[in-house]
Coordinates of C-alpha atoms and ligand atoms in Angstrom, one line a residue:
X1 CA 0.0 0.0 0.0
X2 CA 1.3 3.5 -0.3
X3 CA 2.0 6.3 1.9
X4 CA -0.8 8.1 0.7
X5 CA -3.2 5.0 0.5
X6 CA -2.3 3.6 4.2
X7 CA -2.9 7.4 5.7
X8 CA -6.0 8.3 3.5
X9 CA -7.5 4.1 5.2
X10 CA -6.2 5.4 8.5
X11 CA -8.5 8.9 8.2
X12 CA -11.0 7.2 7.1
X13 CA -11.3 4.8 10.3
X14 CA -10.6 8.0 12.5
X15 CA -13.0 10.3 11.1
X16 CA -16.7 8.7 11.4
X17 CA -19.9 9.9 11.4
X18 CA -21.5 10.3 14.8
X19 CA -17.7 9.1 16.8
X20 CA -15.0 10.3 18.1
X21 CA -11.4 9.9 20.1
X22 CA -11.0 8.7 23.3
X23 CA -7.2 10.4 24.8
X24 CA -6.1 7.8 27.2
X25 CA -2.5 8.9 26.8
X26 CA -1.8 10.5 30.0
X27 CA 2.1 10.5 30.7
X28 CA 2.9 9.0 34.6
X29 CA 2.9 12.3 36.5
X30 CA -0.6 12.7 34.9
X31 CA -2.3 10.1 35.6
X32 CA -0.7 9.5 39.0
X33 CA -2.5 12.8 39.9
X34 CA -5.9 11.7 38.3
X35 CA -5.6 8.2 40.0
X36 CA -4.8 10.3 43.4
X37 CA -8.1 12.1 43.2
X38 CA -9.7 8.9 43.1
X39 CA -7.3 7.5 46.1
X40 CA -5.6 4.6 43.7
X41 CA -2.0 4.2 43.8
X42 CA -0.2 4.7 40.3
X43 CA 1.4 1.4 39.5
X44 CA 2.5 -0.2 36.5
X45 CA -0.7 -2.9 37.3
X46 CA -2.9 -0.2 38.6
X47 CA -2.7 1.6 35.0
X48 CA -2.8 -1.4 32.9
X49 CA -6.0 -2.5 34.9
X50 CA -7.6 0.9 34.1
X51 CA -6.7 1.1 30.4
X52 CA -7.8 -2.4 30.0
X53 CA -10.9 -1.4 31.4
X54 CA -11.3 1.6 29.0
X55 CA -10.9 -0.4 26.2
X56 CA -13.1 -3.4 26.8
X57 CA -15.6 -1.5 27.2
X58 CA -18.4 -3.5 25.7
X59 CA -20.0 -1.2 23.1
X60 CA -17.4 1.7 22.8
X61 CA -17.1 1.2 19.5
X62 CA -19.7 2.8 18.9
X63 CA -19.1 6.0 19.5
X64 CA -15.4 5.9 19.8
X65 CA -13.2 5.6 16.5
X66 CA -9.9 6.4 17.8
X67 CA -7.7 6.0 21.1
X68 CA -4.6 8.3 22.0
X69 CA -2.4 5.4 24.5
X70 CA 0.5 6.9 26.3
X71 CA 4.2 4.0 25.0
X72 CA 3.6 2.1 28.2
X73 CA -0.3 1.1 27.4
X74 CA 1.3 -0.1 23.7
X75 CA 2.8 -2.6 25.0
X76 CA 0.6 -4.3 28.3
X77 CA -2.3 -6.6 27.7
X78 CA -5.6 -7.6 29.2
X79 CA -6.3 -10.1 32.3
X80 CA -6.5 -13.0 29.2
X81 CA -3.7 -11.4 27.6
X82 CA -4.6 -9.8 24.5
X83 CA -2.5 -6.8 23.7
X84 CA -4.2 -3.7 24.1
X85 CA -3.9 -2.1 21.1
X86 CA -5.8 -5.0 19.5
X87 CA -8.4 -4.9 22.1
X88 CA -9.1 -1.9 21.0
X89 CA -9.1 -2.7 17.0
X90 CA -11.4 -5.3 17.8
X91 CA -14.1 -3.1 18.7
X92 CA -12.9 -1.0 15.3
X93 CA -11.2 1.6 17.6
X94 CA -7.6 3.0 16.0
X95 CA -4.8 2.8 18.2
X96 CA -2.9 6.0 18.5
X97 CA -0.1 6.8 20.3
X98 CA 1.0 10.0 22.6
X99 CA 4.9 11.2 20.6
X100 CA 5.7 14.0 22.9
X101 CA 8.0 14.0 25.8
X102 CA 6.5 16.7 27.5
X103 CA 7.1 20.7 27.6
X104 CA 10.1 23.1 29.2
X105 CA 10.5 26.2 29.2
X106 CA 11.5 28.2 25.8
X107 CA 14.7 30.4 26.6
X108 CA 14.6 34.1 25.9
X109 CA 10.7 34.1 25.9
X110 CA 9.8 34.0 29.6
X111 CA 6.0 32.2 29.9
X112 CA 6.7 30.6 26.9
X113 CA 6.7 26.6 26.6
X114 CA 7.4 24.2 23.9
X115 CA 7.5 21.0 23.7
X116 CA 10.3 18.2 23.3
X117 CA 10.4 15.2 21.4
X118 CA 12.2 15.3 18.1
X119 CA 15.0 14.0 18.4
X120 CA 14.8 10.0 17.5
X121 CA 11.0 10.3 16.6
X122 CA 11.0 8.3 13.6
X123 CA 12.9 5.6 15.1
X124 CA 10.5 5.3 17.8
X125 CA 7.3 6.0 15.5
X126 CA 8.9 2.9 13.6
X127 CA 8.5 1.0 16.9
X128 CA 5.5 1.9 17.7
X129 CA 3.8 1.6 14.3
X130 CA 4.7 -2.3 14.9
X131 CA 2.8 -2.4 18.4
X132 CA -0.3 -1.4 16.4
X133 CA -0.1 2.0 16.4
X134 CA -1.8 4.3 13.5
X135 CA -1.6 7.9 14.1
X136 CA 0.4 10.0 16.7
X137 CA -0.2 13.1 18.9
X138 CA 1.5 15.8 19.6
X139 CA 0.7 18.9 21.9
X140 CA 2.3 22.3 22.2
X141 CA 0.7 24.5 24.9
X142 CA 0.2 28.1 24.9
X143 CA -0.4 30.1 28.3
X144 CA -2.2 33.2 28.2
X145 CA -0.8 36.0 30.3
X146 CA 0.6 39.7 30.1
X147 CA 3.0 39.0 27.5
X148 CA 2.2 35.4 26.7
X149 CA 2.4 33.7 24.7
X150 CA 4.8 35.8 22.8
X151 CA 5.7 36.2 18.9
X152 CA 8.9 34.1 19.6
X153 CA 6.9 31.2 21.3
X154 CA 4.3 31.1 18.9
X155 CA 6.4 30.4 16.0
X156 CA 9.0 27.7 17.8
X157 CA 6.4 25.9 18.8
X158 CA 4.7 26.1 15.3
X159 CA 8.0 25.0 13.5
X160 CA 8.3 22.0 16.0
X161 CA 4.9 20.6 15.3
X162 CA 5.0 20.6 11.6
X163 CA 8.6 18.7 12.3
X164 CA 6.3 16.2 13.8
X165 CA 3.4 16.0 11.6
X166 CA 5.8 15.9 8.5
X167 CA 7.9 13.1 9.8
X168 CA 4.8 10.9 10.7
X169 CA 3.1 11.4 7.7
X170 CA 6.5 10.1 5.9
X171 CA 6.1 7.2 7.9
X172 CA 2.1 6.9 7.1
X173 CA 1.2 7.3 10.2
X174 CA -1.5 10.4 10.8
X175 CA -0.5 13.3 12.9
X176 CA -2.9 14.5 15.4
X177 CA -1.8 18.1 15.3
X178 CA -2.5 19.6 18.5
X179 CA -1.9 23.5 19.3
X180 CA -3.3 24.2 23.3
X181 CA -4.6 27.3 24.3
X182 CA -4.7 26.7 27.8
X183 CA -7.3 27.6 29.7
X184 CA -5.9 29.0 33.1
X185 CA -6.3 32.6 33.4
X186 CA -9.2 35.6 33.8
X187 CA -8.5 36.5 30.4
X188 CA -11.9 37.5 27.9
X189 CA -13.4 34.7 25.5
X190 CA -11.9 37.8 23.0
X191 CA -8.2 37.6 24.1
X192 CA -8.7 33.8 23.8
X193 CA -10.2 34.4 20.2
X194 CA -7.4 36.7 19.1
X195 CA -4.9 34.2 20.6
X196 CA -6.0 31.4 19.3
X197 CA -6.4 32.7 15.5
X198 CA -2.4 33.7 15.6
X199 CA -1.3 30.2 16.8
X200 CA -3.3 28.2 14.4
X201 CA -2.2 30.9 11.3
X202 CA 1.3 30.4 12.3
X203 CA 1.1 26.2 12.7
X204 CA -1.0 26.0 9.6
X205 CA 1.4 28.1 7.6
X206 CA 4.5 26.0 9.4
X207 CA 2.8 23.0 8.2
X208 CA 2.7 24.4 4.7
X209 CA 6.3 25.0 4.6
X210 CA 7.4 21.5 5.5
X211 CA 5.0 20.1 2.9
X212 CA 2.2 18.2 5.7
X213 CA -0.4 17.6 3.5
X214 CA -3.6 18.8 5.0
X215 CA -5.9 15.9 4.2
X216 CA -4.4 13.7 6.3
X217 CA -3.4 15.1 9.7
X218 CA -6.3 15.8 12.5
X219 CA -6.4 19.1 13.8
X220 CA -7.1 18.8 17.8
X221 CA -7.4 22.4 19.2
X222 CA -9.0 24.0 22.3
X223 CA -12.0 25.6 22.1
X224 CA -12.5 29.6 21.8
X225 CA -13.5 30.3 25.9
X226 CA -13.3 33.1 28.3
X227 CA -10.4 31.8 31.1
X228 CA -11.3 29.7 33.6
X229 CA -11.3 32.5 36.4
X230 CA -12.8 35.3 34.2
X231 CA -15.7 37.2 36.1
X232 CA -17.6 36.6 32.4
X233 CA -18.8 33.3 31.5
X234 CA -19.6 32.4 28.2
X235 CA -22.8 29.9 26.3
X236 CA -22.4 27.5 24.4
X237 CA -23.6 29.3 21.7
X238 CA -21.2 32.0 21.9
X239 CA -18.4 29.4 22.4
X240 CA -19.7 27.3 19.1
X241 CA -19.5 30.6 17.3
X242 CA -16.4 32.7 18.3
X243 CA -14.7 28.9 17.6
X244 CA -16.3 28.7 14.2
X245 CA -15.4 32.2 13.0
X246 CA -11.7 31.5 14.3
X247 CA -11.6 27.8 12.9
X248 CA -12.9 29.2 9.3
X249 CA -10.4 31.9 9.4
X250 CA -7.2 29.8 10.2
X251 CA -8.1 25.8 9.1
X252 CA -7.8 24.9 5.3
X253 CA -10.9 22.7 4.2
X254 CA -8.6 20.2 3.7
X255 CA -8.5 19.4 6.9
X256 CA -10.7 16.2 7.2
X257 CA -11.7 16.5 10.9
X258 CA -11.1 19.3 13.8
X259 CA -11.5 17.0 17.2
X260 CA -11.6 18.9 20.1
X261 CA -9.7 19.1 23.3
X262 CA -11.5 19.8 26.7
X263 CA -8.8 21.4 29.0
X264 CA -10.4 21.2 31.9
X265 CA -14.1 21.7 30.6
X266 CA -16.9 19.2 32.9
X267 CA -17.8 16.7 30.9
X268 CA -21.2 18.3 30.7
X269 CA -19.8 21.8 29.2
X270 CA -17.4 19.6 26.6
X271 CA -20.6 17.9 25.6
X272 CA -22.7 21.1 25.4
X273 CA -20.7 22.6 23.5
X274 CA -19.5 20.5 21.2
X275 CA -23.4 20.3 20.3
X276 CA -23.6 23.9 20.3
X277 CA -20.8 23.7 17.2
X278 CA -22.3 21.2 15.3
X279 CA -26.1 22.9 15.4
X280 CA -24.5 25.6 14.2
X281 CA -22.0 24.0 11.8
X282 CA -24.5 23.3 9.1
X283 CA -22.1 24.2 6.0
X284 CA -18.6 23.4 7.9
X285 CA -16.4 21.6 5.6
X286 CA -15.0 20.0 7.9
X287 CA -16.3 17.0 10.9
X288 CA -16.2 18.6 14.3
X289 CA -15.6 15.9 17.0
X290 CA -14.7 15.3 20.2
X291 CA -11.0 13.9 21.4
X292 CA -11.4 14.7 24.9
X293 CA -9.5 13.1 28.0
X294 CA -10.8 14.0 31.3
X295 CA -14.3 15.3 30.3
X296 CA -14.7 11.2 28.8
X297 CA -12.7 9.6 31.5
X298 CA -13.9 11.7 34.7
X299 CA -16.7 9.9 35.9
X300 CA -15.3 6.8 34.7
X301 CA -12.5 7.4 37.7
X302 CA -15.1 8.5 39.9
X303 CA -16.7 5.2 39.6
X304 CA -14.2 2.8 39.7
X305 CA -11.8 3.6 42.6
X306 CA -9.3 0.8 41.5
X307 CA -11.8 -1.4 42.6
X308 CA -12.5 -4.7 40.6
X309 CA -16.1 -4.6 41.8
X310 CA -16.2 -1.4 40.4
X311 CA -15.3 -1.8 36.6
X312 CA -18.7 -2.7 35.2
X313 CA -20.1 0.5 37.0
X314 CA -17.1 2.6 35.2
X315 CA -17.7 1.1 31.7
X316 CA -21.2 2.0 31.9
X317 CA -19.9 5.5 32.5
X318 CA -17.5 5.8 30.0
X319 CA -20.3 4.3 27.3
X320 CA -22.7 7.0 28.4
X321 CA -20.2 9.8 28.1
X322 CA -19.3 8.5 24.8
X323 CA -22.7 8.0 23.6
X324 CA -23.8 11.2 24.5
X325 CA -20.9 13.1 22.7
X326 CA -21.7 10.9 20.1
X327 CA -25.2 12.6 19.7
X328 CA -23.4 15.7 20.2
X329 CA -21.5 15.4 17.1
X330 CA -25.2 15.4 15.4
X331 CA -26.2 18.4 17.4
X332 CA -28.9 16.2 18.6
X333 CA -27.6 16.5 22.5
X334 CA -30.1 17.9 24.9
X335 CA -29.0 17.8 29.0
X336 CA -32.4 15.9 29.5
X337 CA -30.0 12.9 28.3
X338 CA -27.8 13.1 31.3
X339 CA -30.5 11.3 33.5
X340 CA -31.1 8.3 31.7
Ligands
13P401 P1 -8.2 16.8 27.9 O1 -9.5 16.5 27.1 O2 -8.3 16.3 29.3 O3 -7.7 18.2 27.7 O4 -7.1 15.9 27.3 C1 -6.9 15.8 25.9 C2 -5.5 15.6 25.6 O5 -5.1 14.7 24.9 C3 -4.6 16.6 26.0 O6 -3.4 16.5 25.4

């Protein structure tokens, strides 16, 4: 099969009607502070219980098209020792995997992060591609403060993602292209608007110049949001339509699929407005999904407590989490469904 051929199948899998991505790929500093909330200890048996749980799911499928696993998960394998990754192509869910190493901070622009990871990346995204892997992620994050982030960090970090996202696609493995606009801050949904717009017309244009081809990458950005400690909140609606107007300023319709991050959205919020995008999206060319961590996995935590009595309970949470951003990809969500 070609390059082309193997990452146009690979789309094609990822982007479906009515699903979308499950991020499981939390490095070990991450999810030993989610599994402390819950009061489970973070061990290597701990994690691979949880994941296996995620993925087993019975009916996930269904909603879910794509998983992000952090290199560990690639490699464990359920209590009757199928690998993971094919658990989760057996319910027709992609395995992804998590690229990055994490950010530090960019010298000479203070505030500024970017993230590390190049160096040995197609060696590794060899490896992984073995394991089962199909796309990659990659995430650059972007505070929002006085100065930040500044002219210096938006382009470095632009120019290190298109690295990325052109040396997977060589490989045919799909980048997930994933710019953060954090969250944190009091900052106005318009800061976060005008923000947003520069890093996305500075990745898409650094994708350009390293020759990504836009069909076949997924773009996974933040929504456009007032700062979590802003006196102003912000609807739905005006969240589905400042991140429309930015999204049709800055994404080529090439793109195939814009997934969304949740960054610290409730689960409820992520799902409202994600419906509130795709009621309004009518002529959007392209699929807006979902490819949320936290506001999927949340309850699903809350409900199991590393308890093996427990992991029935916590599928049936992560189903109903997924099923109900599944309708939201329709716009057909109303909150009425959060009883059932
Ligand atoms: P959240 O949805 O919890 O932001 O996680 C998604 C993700 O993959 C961040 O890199």
């Amino acid at each position: 099969m070609s390059i082309q051929s193997e990452l146009q199948a690979t789309i094609s899998d990822m982007i479906v009607e009515g699903k979308g991505i499950l991020a499981a790929d939390e490095s070990l500093p991450t999810i030993a502070k989610r599994f402390k909330a819950v009061n489970v200890e973070s061990t290597e048996e701990n994690r691979r219980a949880y994941r296996s749980l995620l993925l087993t799911t019975p009916g996930l499928g269904e909603f879910i098209s794509g998983v992000i696993l952090f290199e560990e998960t690639l490699g464990q394998k359920t209590a009757d020792g199928k690998p993971l990754p094919q658990a989760a192509a057996e319910q027709g869910i992609v395995p992804g995997i998590k690229v990055d190493k994490g950010t530090v901070a960019l010298a000479n622009a203070p505030g500024d992060l970017v993230t590390q990871g190049l160096d040995g990346l197609s060696d590794r995204l060899v490896a992984y591609k073995e394991q089962g892997a199909r796309f990659a992620k990659w995430r650059e994050v972007y505070t929002i403060a006085g100065h930040n982030p500044t002219a210096l960090g938006i382009k470095v970090n632009a120019e290190v993602l298109a690295r990325y996202a052109a040396i997977c696609q060589s490989l045919g493995i799909v980048p997930i292209v994933e710019p953060e606009v954090l969250l944190d801050g009091d900052h106005t949904i318009e800061r976060c608007f005008e923000v947003t717009e520069a890093v996305q017309h500075a990745v898409f244009h650094a994708l350009y110049r390293h020759r990504v081809e836009p069909e076949y990458i997924v773009l996974k950005p933040s929504m456009v949001v007032p700062g979590k400690d802003a006196p102003t909140k912000a609807s739905p609606e005006e969240i589905a339509e400042k991140t429309l107007a930015q999204l049709r300023r800055t994404v080529p319709a090439a793109v195939p699929g814009i997934n969304f991050l949740s960054g610290g959205q409730t689960p409820e919020e992520a799902t409202a407005n994600l419906n509130a995008l795709n009621a309004m999206a009518d002529n959007a060319p392209w699929q807006l999904s979902f490819s949320y961590g936290r506001a999927l996995q949340e309850p699903v935590l809350k409900a199991w407590q590393g308890r093996a009595e427990n992991v029935q309970a916590a599928q049936q949470a992560l189903y109903k989490r997924a099923k109900l951003n599944g309708a939201a990809r329709t716009g057909s969500y109303t909150a009425e469904m959060e009883k059932n």
